[in-house]
Short mmCIF file of C-alpha atoms and ligand atoms in Angstrom, two decimals:
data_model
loop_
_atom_site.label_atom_id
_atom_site.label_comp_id
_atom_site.label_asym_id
_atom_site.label_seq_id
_atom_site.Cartn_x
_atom_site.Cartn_y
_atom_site.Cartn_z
CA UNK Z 1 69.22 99.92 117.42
CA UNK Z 2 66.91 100.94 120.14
CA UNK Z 3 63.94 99.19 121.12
CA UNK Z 4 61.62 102.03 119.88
CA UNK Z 5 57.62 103.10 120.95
CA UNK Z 6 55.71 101.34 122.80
CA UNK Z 7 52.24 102.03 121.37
CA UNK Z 8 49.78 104.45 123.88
CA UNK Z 9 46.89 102.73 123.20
CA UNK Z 10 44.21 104.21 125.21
CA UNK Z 11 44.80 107.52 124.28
CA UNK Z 12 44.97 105.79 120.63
CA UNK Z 13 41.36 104.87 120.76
CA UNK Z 14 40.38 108.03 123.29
CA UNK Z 15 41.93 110.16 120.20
CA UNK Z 16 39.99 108.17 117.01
CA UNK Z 17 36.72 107.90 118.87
CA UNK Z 18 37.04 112.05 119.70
CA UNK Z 19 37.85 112.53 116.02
CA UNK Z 20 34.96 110.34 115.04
CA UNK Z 21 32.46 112.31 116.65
CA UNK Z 22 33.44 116.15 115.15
CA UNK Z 23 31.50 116.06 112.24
CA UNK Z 24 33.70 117.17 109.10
CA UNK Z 25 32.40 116.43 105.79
CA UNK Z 26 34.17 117.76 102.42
CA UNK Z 27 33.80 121.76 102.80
CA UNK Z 28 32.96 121.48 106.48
CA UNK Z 29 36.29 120.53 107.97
CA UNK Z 30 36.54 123.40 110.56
CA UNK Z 31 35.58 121.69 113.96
CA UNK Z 32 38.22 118.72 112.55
CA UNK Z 33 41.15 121.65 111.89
CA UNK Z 34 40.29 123.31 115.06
CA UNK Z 35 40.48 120.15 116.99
CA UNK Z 36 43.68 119.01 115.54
CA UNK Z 37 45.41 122.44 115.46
CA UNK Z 38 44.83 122.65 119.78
CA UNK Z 39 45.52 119.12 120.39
CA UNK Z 40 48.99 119.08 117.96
CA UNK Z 41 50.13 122.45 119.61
CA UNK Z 42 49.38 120.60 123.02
CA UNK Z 43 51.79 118.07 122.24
CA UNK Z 44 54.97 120.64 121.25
CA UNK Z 45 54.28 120.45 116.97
CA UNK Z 46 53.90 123.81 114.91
CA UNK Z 47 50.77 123.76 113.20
CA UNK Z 48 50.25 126.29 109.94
CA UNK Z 49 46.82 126.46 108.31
CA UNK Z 50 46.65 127.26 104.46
CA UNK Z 51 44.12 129.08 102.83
CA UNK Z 52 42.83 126.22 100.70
CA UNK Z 53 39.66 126.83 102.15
CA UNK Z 54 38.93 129.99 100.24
CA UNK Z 55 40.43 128.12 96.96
CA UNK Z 56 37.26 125.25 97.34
CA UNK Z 57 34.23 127.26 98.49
CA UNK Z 58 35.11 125.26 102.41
CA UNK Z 59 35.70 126.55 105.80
CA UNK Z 60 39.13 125.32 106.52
CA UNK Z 61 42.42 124.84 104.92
CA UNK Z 62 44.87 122.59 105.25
CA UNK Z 63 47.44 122.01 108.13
CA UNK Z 64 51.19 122.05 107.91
CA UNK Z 65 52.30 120.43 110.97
CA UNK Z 66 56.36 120.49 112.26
CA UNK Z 67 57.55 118.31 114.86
CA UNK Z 68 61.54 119.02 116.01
CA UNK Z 69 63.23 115.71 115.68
CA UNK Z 70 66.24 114.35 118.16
CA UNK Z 71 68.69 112.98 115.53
CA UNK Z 72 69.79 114.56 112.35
CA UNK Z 73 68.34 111.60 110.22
CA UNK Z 74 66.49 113.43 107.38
CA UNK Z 75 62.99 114.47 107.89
CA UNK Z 76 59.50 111.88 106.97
CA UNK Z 77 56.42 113.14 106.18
CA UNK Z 78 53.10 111.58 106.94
CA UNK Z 79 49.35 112.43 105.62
CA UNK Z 80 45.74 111.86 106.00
CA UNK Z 81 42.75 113.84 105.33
CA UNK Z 82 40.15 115.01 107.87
CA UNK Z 83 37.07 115.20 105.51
CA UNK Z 84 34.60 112.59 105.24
CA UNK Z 85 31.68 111.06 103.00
CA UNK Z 86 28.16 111.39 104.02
CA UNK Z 87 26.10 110.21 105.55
CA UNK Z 88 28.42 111.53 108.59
CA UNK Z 89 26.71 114.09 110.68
CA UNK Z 90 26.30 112.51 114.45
CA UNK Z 91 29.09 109.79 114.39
CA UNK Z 92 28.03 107.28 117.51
CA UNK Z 93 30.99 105.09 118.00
CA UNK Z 94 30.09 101.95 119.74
CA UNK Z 95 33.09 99.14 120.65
CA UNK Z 96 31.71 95.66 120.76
CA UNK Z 97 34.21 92.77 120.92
CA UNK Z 98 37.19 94.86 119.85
CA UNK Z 99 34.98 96.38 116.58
CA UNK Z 100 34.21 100.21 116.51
CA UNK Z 101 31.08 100.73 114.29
CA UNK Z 102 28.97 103.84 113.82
CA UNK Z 103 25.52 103.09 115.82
CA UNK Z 104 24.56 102.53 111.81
CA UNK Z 105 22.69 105.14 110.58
CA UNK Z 106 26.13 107.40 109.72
CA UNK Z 107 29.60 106.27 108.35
CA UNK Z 108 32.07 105.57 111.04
CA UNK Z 109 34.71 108.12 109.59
CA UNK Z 110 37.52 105.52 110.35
CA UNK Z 111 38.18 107.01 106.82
CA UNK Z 112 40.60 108.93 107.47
CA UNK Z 113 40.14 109.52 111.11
CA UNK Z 114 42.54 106.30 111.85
CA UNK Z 115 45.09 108.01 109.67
CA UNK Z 116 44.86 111.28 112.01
CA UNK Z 117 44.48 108.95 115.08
CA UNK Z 118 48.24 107.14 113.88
CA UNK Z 119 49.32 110.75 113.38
CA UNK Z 120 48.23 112.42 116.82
CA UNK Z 121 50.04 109.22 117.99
CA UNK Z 122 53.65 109.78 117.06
CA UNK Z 123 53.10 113.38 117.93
CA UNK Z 124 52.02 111.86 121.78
CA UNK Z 125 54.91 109.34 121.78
CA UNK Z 126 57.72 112.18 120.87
CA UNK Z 127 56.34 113.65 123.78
CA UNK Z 128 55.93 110.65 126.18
CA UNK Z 129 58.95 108.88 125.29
CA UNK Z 130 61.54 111.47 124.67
CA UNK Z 131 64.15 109.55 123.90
CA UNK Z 132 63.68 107.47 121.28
CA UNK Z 133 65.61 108.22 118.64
CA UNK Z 134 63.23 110.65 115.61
CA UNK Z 135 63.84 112.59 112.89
CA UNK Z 136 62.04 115.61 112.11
CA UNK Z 137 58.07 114.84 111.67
CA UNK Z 138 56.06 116.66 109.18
CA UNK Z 139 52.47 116.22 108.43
CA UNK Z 140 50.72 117.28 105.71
CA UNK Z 141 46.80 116.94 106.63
CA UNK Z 142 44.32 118.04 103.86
CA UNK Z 143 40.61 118.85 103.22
CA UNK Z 144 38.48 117.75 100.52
CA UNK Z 145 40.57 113.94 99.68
CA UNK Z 146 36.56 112.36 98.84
CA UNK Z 147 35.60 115.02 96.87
CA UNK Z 148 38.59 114.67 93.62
CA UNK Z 149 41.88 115.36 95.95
CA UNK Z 150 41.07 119.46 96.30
CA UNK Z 151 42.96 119.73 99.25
CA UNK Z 152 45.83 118.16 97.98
CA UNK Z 153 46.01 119.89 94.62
CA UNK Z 154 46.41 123.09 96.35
CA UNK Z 155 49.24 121.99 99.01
CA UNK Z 156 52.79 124.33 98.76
CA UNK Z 157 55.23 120.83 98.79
CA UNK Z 158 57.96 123.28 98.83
CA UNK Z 159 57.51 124.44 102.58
CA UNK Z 160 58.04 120.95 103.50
CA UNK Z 161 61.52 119.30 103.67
CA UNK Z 162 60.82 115.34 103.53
CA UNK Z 163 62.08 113.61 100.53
CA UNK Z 164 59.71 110.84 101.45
CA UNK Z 165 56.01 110.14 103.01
CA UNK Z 166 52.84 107.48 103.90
CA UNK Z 167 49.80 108.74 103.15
CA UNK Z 168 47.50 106.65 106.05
CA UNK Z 169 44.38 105.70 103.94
CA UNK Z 170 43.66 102.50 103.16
CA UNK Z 171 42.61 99.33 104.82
CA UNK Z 172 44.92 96.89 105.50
CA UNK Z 173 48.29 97.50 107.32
CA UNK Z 174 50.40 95.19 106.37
CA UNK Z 175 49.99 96.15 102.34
CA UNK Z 176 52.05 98.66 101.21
CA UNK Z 177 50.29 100.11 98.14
CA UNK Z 178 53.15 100.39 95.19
CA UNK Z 179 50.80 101.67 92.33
CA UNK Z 180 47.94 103.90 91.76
CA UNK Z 181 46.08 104.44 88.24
CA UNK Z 182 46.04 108.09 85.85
CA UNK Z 183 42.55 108.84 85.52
CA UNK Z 184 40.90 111.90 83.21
CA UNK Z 185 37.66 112.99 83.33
CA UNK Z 186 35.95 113.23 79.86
CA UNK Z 187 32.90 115.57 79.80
CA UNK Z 188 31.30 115.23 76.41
CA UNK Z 189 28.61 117.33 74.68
CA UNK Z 190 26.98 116.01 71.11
CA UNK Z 191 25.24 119.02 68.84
CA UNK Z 192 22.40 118.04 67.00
CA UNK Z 193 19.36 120.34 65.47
CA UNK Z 194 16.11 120.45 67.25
CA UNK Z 195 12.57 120.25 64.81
CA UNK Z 196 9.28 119.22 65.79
CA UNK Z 197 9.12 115.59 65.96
CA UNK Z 198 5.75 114.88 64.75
CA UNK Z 199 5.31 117.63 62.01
CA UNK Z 200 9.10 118.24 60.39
CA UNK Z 201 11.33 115.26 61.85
CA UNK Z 202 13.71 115.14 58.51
CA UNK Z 203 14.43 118.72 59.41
CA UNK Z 204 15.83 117.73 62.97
CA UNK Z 205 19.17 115.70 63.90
CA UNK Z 206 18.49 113.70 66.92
CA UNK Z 207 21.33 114.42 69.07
CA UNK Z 208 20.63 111.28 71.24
CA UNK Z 209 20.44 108.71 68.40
CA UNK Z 210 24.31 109.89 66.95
CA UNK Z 211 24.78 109.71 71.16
CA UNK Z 212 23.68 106.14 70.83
CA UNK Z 213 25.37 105.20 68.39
CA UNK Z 214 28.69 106.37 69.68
CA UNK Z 215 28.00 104.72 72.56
CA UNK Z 216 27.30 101.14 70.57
CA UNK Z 217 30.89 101.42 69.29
CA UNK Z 218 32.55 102.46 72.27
CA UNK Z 219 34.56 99.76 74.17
CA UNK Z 220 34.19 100.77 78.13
CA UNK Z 221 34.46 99.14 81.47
CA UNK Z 222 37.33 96.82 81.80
CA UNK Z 223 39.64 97.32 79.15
CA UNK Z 224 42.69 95.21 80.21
CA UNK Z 225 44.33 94.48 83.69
CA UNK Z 226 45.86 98.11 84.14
CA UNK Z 227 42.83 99.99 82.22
CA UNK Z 228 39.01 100.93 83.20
CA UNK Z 229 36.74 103.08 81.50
CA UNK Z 230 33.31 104.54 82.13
CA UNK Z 231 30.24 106.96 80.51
CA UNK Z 232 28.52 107.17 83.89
CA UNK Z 233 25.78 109.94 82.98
CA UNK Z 234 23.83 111.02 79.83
CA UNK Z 235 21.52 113.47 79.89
CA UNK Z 236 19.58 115.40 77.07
CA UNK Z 237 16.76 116.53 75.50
CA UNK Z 238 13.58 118.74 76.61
CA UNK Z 239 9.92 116.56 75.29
CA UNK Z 240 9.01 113.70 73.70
CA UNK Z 241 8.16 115.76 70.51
CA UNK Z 242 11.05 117.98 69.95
CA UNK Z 243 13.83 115.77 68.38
CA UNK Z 244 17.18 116.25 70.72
CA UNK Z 245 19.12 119.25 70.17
CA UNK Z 246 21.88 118.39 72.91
CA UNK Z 247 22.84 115.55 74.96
CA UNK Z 248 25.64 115.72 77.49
CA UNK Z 249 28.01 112.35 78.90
CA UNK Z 250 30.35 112.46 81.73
CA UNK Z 251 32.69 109.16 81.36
CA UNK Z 252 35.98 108.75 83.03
CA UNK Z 253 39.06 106.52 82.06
CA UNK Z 254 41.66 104.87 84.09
CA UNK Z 255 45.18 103.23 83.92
CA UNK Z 256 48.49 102.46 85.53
CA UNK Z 257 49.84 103.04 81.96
CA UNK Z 258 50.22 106.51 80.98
CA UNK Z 259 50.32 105.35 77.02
CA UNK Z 260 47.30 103.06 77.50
CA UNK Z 261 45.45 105.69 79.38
CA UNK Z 262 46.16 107.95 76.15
CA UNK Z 263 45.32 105.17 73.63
CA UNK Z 264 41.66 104.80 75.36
CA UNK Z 265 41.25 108.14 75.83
CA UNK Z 266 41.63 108.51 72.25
CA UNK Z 267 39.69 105.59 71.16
CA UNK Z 268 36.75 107.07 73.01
CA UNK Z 269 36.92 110.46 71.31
CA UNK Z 270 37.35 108.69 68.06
CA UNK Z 271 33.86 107.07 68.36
CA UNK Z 272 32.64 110.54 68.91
CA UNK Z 273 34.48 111.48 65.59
CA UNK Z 274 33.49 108.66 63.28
CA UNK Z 275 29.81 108.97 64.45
CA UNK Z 276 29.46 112.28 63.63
CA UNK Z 277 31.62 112.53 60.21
CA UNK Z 278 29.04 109.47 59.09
CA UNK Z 279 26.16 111.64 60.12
CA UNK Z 280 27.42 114.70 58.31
CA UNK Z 281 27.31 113.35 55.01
CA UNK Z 282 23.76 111.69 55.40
CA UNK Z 283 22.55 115.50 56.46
CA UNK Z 284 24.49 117.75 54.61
CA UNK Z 285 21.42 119.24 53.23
CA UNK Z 286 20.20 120.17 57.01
CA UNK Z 287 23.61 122.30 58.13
CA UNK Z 288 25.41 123.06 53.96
CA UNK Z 289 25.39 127.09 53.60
CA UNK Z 290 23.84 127.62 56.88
CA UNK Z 291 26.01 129.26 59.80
CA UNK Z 292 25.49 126.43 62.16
CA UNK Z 293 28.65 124.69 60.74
CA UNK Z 294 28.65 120.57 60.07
CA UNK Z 295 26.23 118.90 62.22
CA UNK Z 296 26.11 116.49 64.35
CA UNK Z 297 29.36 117.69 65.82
CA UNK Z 298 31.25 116.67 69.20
CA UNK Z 299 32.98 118.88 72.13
CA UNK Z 300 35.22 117.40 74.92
CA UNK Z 301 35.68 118.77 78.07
CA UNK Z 302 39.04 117.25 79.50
CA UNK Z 303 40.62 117.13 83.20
CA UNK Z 304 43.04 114.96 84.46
CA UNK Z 305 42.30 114.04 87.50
CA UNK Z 306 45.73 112.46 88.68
CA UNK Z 307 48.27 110.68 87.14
CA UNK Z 308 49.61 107.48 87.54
CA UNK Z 309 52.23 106.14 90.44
CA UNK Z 310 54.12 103.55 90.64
CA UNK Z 311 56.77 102.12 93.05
CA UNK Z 312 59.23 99.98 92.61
CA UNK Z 313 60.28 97.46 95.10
CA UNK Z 314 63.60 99.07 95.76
CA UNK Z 315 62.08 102.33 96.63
CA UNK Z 316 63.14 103.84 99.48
CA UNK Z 317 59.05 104.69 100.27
CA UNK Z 318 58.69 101.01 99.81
CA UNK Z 319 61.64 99.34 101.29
CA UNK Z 320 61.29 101.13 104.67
CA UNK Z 321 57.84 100.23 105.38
CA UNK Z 322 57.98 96.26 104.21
CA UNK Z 323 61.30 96.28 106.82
CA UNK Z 324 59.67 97.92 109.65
CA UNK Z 325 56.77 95.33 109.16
CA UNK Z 326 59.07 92.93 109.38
CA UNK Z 327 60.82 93.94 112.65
CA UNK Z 328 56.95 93.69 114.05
CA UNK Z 329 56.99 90.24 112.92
CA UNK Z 330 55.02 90.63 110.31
CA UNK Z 331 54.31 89.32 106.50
CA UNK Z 332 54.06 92.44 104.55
CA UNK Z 333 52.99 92.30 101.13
CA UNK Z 334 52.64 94.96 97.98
CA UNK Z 335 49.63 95.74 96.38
CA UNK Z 336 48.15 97.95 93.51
CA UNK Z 337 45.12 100.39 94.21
CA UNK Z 338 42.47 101.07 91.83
CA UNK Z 339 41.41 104.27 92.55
CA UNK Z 340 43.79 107.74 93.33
CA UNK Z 341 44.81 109.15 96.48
CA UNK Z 342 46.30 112.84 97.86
CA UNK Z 343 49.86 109.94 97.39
CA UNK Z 344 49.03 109.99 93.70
CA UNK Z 345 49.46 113.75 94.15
CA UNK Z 346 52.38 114.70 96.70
CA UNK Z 347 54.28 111.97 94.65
CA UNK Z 348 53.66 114.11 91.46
CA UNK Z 349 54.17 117.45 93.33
CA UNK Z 350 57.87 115.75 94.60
CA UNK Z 351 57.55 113.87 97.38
CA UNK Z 352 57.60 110.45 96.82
CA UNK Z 353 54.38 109.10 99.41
CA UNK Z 354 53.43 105.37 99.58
CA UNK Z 355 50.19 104.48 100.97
CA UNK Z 356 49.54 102.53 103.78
CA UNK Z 357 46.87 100.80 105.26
CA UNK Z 358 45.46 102.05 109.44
CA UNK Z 359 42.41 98.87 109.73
CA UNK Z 360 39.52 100.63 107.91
CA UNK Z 361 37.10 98.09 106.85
CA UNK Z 362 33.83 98.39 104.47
CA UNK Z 363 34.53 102.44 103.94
CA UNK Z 364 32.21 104.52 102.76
CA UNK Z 365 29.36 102.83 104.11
CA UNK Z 366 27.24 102.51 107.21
CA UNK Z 367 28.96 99.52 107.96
CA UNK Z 368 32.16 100.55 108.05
CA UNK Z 369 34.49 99.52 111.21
CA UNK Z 370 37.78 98.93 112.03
CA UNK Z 371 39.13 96.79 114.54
CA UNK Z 372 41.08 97.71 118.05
CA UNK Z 373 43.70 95.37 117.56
CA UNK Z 374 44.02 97.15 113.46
CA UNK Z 375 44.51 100.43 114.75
CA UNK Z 376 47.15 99.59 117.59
CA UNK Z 377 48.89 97.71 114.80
CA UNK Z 378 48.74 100.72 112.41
CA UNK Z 379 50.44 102.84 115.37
CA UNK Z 380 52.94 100.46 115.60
CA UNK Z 381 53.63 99.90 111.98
CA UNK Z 382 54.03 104.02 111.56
CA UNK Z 383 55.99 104.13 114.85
CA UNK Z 384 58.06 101.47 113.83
CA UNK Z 385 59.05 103.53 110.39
CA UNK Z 386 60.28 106.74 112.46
CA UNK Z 387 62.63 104.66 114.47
CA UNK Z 388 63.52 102.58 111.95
CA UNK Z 389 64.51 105.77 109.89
CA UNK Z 390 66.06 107.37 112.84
CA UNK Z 391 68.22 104.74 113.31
CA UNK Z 392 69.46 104.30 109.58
CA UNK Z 393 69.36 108.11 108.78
CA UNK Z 394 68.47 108.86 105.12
CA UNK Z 395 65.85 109.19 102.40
ZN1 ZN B 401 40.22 108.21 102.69
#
C-alpha cells in the first residue's frame, strides 16, 4: 500500500479563509460558484454548472465536478454545499491560537466552507502529488443545503458514476454519521365561522378555541428516542371582536423509523379529526342546510421533507471511512444525526453518502469556529479514504 498524501496545509487554510470571505448566502451563491468553478479548472477537474438556480428563484446552480483518476478502482464521490446562514455578509476571519472565528458580528461559514476547503484539497494533492494512487473524483457541490436541501433535490445522480460518497458537513471528524431522521412538514389550516363577538357570538365558531383544543390533546416534542415532533407557528384571526374564522399551524415531525414517523404523523391529524367531529355535533345548527359544509373542519398541507437513512456497520460508506481513521491512528466512532442533510438525499436518489465531520464547531452562530489542527485532520481523514480506496479498488 503506498504511503498516500501528505496534507498541503497552507494552501488548506489559504483556501477556507478565501472561501470564508465570498459572501454566499442561500440564493446568492454566485461569487462562491464562480470562485470554485476557476480555482477547480486551475487544478485539471471538469466543472459543469446546473441550472438549479432558475429552479429556486437563486443565482447559481450547482457544480458537477470530474477529476480523471490514475487507477481503475471505481469512482468516490464527495459533497458539500457553498451556501450559508445569515448573518454572513463580510466574513472577517481572524486565527488566534490555532482557532479561526468570524471577527463576531457574522457567522464564520466554516459551515460548509471546510467541506469545500477538504474538497479543493484532494483536487490540489492529485495535482501536487501525481502519483499516488486515485480513483476517479467526483464532486457534487450544491446550493441552497440551509434552506430545506433545494439544491440537492434538484441534482441529476445519473450523470455521476460513484456508487458511494461523504457528504463533508458536520462537526467532528472522527464520527462517521450512520443515521439521519424522515421528517414531513405538516401545514395545517382549521375552518371556523366568523360573527361579531360582542353582539351574535353563538352564531360564530371560534376557529382558535377547536385550534386549542387540538393542540391540548396533541402529544409533541419528544416522542421516543428515534421520534420528535413540533407545531412551531399558529397564527389566526383579524380583532378582538370578530370570533376567529381561520387559524393556520405549521408543525413538523421527525423519525429514524419510517412506521413511527407514519404513526405520529397520523396521531397528529387525528387530534385535528376528533376535535372537529366533537365540534360538529355541538353546532350543527350553525353549518346544517347551509353550503358551507360541516364546520369546524381541518385541511393538511403535507411535504416530506426527506426520508430517513440509515447505515449499517458493514456498509461499504461506513466501513471505509472508520478504516481510514484508523490507519491515521485514530478512534473513530458512529453516531446518529438529528436533523437531515443533502446525504439524506443522494442516498435516496442512489448513491449511498455517509456524512462526515471537517472541525466545525458552534454552527450557525456568531461564535462559530473551527480549529487548525480540525481542518488538517479532516484533509487527512478524506485523503486517507481516496488512497485507501485506490488501493483496495471497489464500491
Ligand atoms: Zn452545513
Amino acid at each position: 500500500m503506498s504511503d498516500g498524501y501528505k496534507i498541503l496545509e497552507k494552501d488548506l487554510l489559504d483556501d477556507f479563509l478565501a472561501m470564508v470571505q465570498i459572501d454566499s448566502p442561500s440564493r446568492d451563491e454566485r461569487g462562491m460558484a464562480d470562485w470554485l468553478t476557476e480555482k477547480l479548472r486551475s487544478l485539471g477537474c471538469e466543472v459543469e454548472e446546473d441550472n438549479a438556480g432558475a429552479t429556486v428563484d437563486g443565482n447559481a446552480g450547482n457544480l458537477r465536478v470530474f477529476l480523471k483518476g490514475n487507477t481503475d478502482a471505481d469512482p468516490l464521490l464527495f459533497s458539500a454545499h457553498m451556501d450559508t446562514v445569515e448573518p454572513s455578509r463580510g466574513v472577517d476571519p481572524v486565527v488566534e491560537d490555532g482557532i479561526v472565528r468570524s471577527k463576531g458580528e457574522t457567522i464564520l461559514a466554516a459551515d460548509d466552507k471546510a467541506g469545500l476547503a477538504c474538497i479543493v484539497q484532494l483536487a490540489r494533492l492529485a495535482q501536487a502529488q501525481p502519483d499516488v494512487p486515485r480513483p476517479d473524483l467526483e464532486f457534487s457541490i450544491h446550493i441552497c443545503e440551509e434552506v430545506g436541501l433545494l439544491g440537492a433535490k434538484t441534482v441529476d445522480t445519473s450523470k455521476f458514476r460513484s456508487k458511494v460518497g461523504f457528504v463533508l458537513d458536520d462537526e467532528d471528524v472522527k464520527k462517521v454519521n450512520v443515521g439521519s431522521p424522515g421528517a414531513v412538514r405538516l401545514n395545517y389550516t382549521v375552518f371556523g365561522k366568523a360573527s361579531h363577538a360582542g353582539v351574535a357570538p353563538e352564531k360564530g365558531i371560534s376557529a382558535l378555541k377547536v385550534a386549542a383544543e387540538v393542540l391540548a390533546k396533541m402529544n409533541f416534542g419528544r416522542i421516543d428516542d428515534e421520534t420528535t415532533a413540533n407545531v412551531g407557528r399558529i397564527e389566526g384571526g383579524t380583532a378582538s371582536n370578530v370570533v376567529t374564522e381561520k387559524v393556520t399551524m405549521k408543525a413538523e415531525a421527525r423519525s429514524h423509523n419510517p412506521d413511527k414517523l407514519k404513526a405520529q404523523v397520523d396521531h397528529m391529524n387525528a387530534c385535528f379529526e376528533e376535535v372537529c367531529k366533537e365540534w360538529q355535533q355541538k353546532t350543527k345548527h350553525l353549518w346544517e342546510g347551509t353550503d358551507e359544509g360541516p364546520l369546524p373542519s381541518w385541511k393538511l398541507d403535507q411535504a416530506d421533507d426527506y426520508a430517513p437513512v440509515k447505515f449499517s456497520e458493514d456498509d461499504y460508506a461506513v466501513k471505509l471511512p472508520m478504516a481510514a481513521g484508523k490507519t491515521l491512528g485514530w478512534d473513530m466512532a458512529t453516531k446518529i444525526s438529528g436533523g437531515g442533510t443533502d446525504g439524506s438525499i443522494l442516498t435516496h436518489e442512489g448513491i449511498p453518502c455517509v456524512v462526515l465531520g471537517v472541525g466545525m464547531r458552534d454552527i450557525h452562530s456568531t461564535k462559530e469556529n473551527i480549529a487548525v489542527s480540525d481542518l488538517n485532520d479532516a484533509a487527512r481523514l478524506m485523503s486517507a479514504i481516496v488512497t485507501m480506496h485506490a488501493n483496495s479498488g471497489v464500491a
